[in-house]
Amino acid sequence: MLNIVLFGPPGAGKGTQSGLIIEKYGLIHLSTGDILRSEIANGTQLGLEAKRLMDEGLLVPDAVVVGMIATKIEANPGAKGFIFDGFPRTIAQAQALDEMLQEKGTGIACMVSLVVPEDELRKRLLLRGQETGRSDDNEETITRRIKEYLDKTTPVAGYYESKGKLHSIKGVGSVNEIFDGICEVLNAQGGA
Ligand code: AP5
Ligand code: MG
């Protein structure tokens, strides 16, 4: 299996690049943000509870997202591999993911981290907020999301770096240029 963590701050391009990666490499895309938004759209209890935190720009509890990911992994027994987008966001989530994959006799091949300066992130997210109305793409919530990322999520990069699995890529430029950089990393993992 080829299991990849696509990492980066809010607006780094994780969702955009995941779309290209799954098409080229035949992997399954697991975005905890997308799963939570579909729970909200379906009006579930989980969605109701998550929406309050998401609209504030705060992380949803580890147990909730770990449970969602476990369910999705179980639901795809024949997968060639998974691309994890927006997960893991805490060290506890990273450890839980390692345990889940170990049980399946597999693991994370690498983390690709998209590096984008904060002013560019804000510009992208405000633009998307205007275009799509995504409820957490507003000035105040963007600031909270970036703070949560810096406080709680950046240590996750260190977790993978200590295992020699971190690959940082410049996340500014055209979508295709950035994708080429990601492909170089994935091909070196035997993804081609
Ligand atoms: P989530 O949905 O994961 O949001 P996020 O991390 O804030 O990231 P985004 O989805 O906003 O950005 P992205 O990196 O995917 O970029 P995209 O490709 O869309 O999480 C939302 C919330 O859910 C969290 O705040 C939290 O509450 C909760 N949550 C989710 N996962 C969790 C977890 N594991 N634990 C706890 N809580 C969790 O691009 C952004 C924009 O930029 C788009 O408009 C795109 O078109 C544009 N763009 C992309 N690439 C480029 C480029 N190269 N140049 C110019 N524009 C570009
Ligand atoms: Mg996303």
Coordinates of C-alpha atoms and ligand atoms in Angstrom, one line a residue, residues 7-18 31-34 36-37 50 53-62 65-66 68-69 85-90 93 114 120-121 124-125 127-129 131-132 134 136-137 141 145 148-149 171-176 178, ligand 1:
F7 CA 0.1 18.3 5.4
G8 CA -0.1 22.0 5.6
P9 CA -2.0 25.0 7.1
P10 CA -5.5 26.0 6.2
G11 CA -5.6 27.0 2.5
A12 CA -2.3 25.3 1.7
G13 CA -3.9 23.4 -1.2
K14 CA -4.3 20.0 0.5
G15 CA -7.7 19.4 -1.1
T16 CA -6.7 20.7 -4.5
Q17 CA -3.6 18.6 -4.7
S18 CA -5.4 15.5 -3.3
S31 CA -10.3 14.3 4.3
T32 CA -11.6 14.7 7.9
G33 CA -12.8 18.2 7.0
D34 CA -14.8 16.9 4.1
L36 CA -17.2 16.5 8.9
R37 CA -18.9 18.8 6.4
A50 CA -18.6 19.6 15.1
L53 CA -16.2 24.0 16.8
M54 CA -15.5 24.3 13.0
D55 CA -17.2 27.7 12.8
E56 CA -15.0 28.9 15.7
G57 CA -11.9 27.5 13.9
L58 CA -11.1 25.1 16.7
L59 CA -10.2 21.4 16.4
V60 CA -12.8 18.7 16.8
P61 CA -11.9 16.2 19.6
D62 CA -9.3 13.5 18.6
V65 CA -11.9 12.2 13.9
V66 CA -9.9 9.0 14.8
M68 CA -14.2 8.6 11.5
I69 CA -10.9 7.6 9.9
D85 CA -5.8 15.2 4.1
G86 CA -6.2 17.4 7.2
F87 CA -5.4 14.3 9.4
P88 CA -3.5 13.7 11.6
R89 CA -3.7 17.2 13.2
T90 CA -2.3 16.3 16.7
Q93 CA -4.1 11.4 16.1
L114 CA 2.9 22.2 1.6
E120 CA -1.1 34.0 0.8
L121 CA -3.2 31.6 2.9
R124 CA -6.9 32.3 -0.8
L125 CA -9.3 31.6 2.0
L127 CA -11.4 34.6 -1.9
R128 CA -12.9 31.1 -1.4
G129 CA -15.2 32.5 1.3
E131 CA -16.9 32.5 -4.0
T132 CA -18.4 29.5 -2.1
R134 CA -17.7 28.1 3.2
D136 CA -15.2 29.1 8.2
D137 CA -13.6 31.2 5.5
T141 CA -12.2 32.2 11.9
R145 CA -7.6 28.2 12.3
E148 CA -4.8 26.1 16.1
Y149 CA -2.5 24.9 13.3
G171 CA 3.1 25.3 -2.0
V172 CA 3.1 28.6 -4.0
G173 CA 2.9 28.8 -7.7
S174 CA 0.6 27.1 -10.2
V175 CA -1.3 24.0 -9.1
N176 CA 0.5 21.9 -11.7
I178 CA 3.2 22.1 -7.1
Ligands
AP5_1 P1 -10.3 21.3 6.8 O1 -11.5 21.1 6.0 O2 -9.2 20.2 6.8 O3 -9.7 22.7 6.5 P2 -8.3 23.3 6.6 O4 -7.2 22.5 7.1 O5 -8.5 24.6 7.2 O6 -7.9 23.5 5.1 P3 -8.7 23.9 3.8 O7 -9.6 22.8 3.4 O8 -9.3 25.3 4.0 O9 -7.5 24.2 2.8 P4 -6.7 23.1 1.9 O10 -5.3 23.0 2.4 O11 -7.5 21.9 1.7 O12 -6.6 24.0 0.6 P5 -7.5 24.0 -0.7 O13 -7.0 23.0 -1.7 O14 -9.0 23.9 -0.3 O15 -10.8 21.4 8.3 C1 -11.9 22.3 8.6 C2 -12.2 22.2 10.1 O16 -12.6 20.8 10.4 C3 -11.0 22.4 11.1 O17 -10.9 23.8 11.4 C4 -11.5 21.6 12.3 O18 -12.5 22.3 13.0 C5 -12.1 20.4 11.7 N1 -11.2 19.3 11.5 C6 -10.8 18.8 10.2 N2 -9.9 17.8 10.4 C7 -9.7 17.7 11.7 C8 -8.8 16.9 12.5 N3 -8.0 15.9 11.9 N4 -8.8 17.1 13.9 C9 -9.6 18.0 14.4 N5 -10.4 18.8 13.8 C10 -10.5 18.7 12.4 O19 -7.2 25.4 -1.3 C11 -7.7 26.6 -0.6 C12 -8.1 27.6 -1.7 O20 -6.9 28.0 -2.4 C13 -9.1 27.1 -2.7 O21 -9.9 28.1 -3.1 C14 -8.1 26.7 -3.9 O22 -8.8 26.8 -5.1 C15 -7.0 27.7 -3.8 N6 -5.7 27.2 -4.2 C16 -5.2 26.0 -4.1 N7 -4.0 25.9 -4.7 C17 -3.7 27.1 -5.1 C18 -2.5 27.7 -5.7 N8 -1.5 26.9 -6.0 N9 -2.5 29.0 -6.0 C19 -3.6 29.8 -5.7 N10 -4.8 29.3 -5.1 C20 -4.8 28.0 -4.8

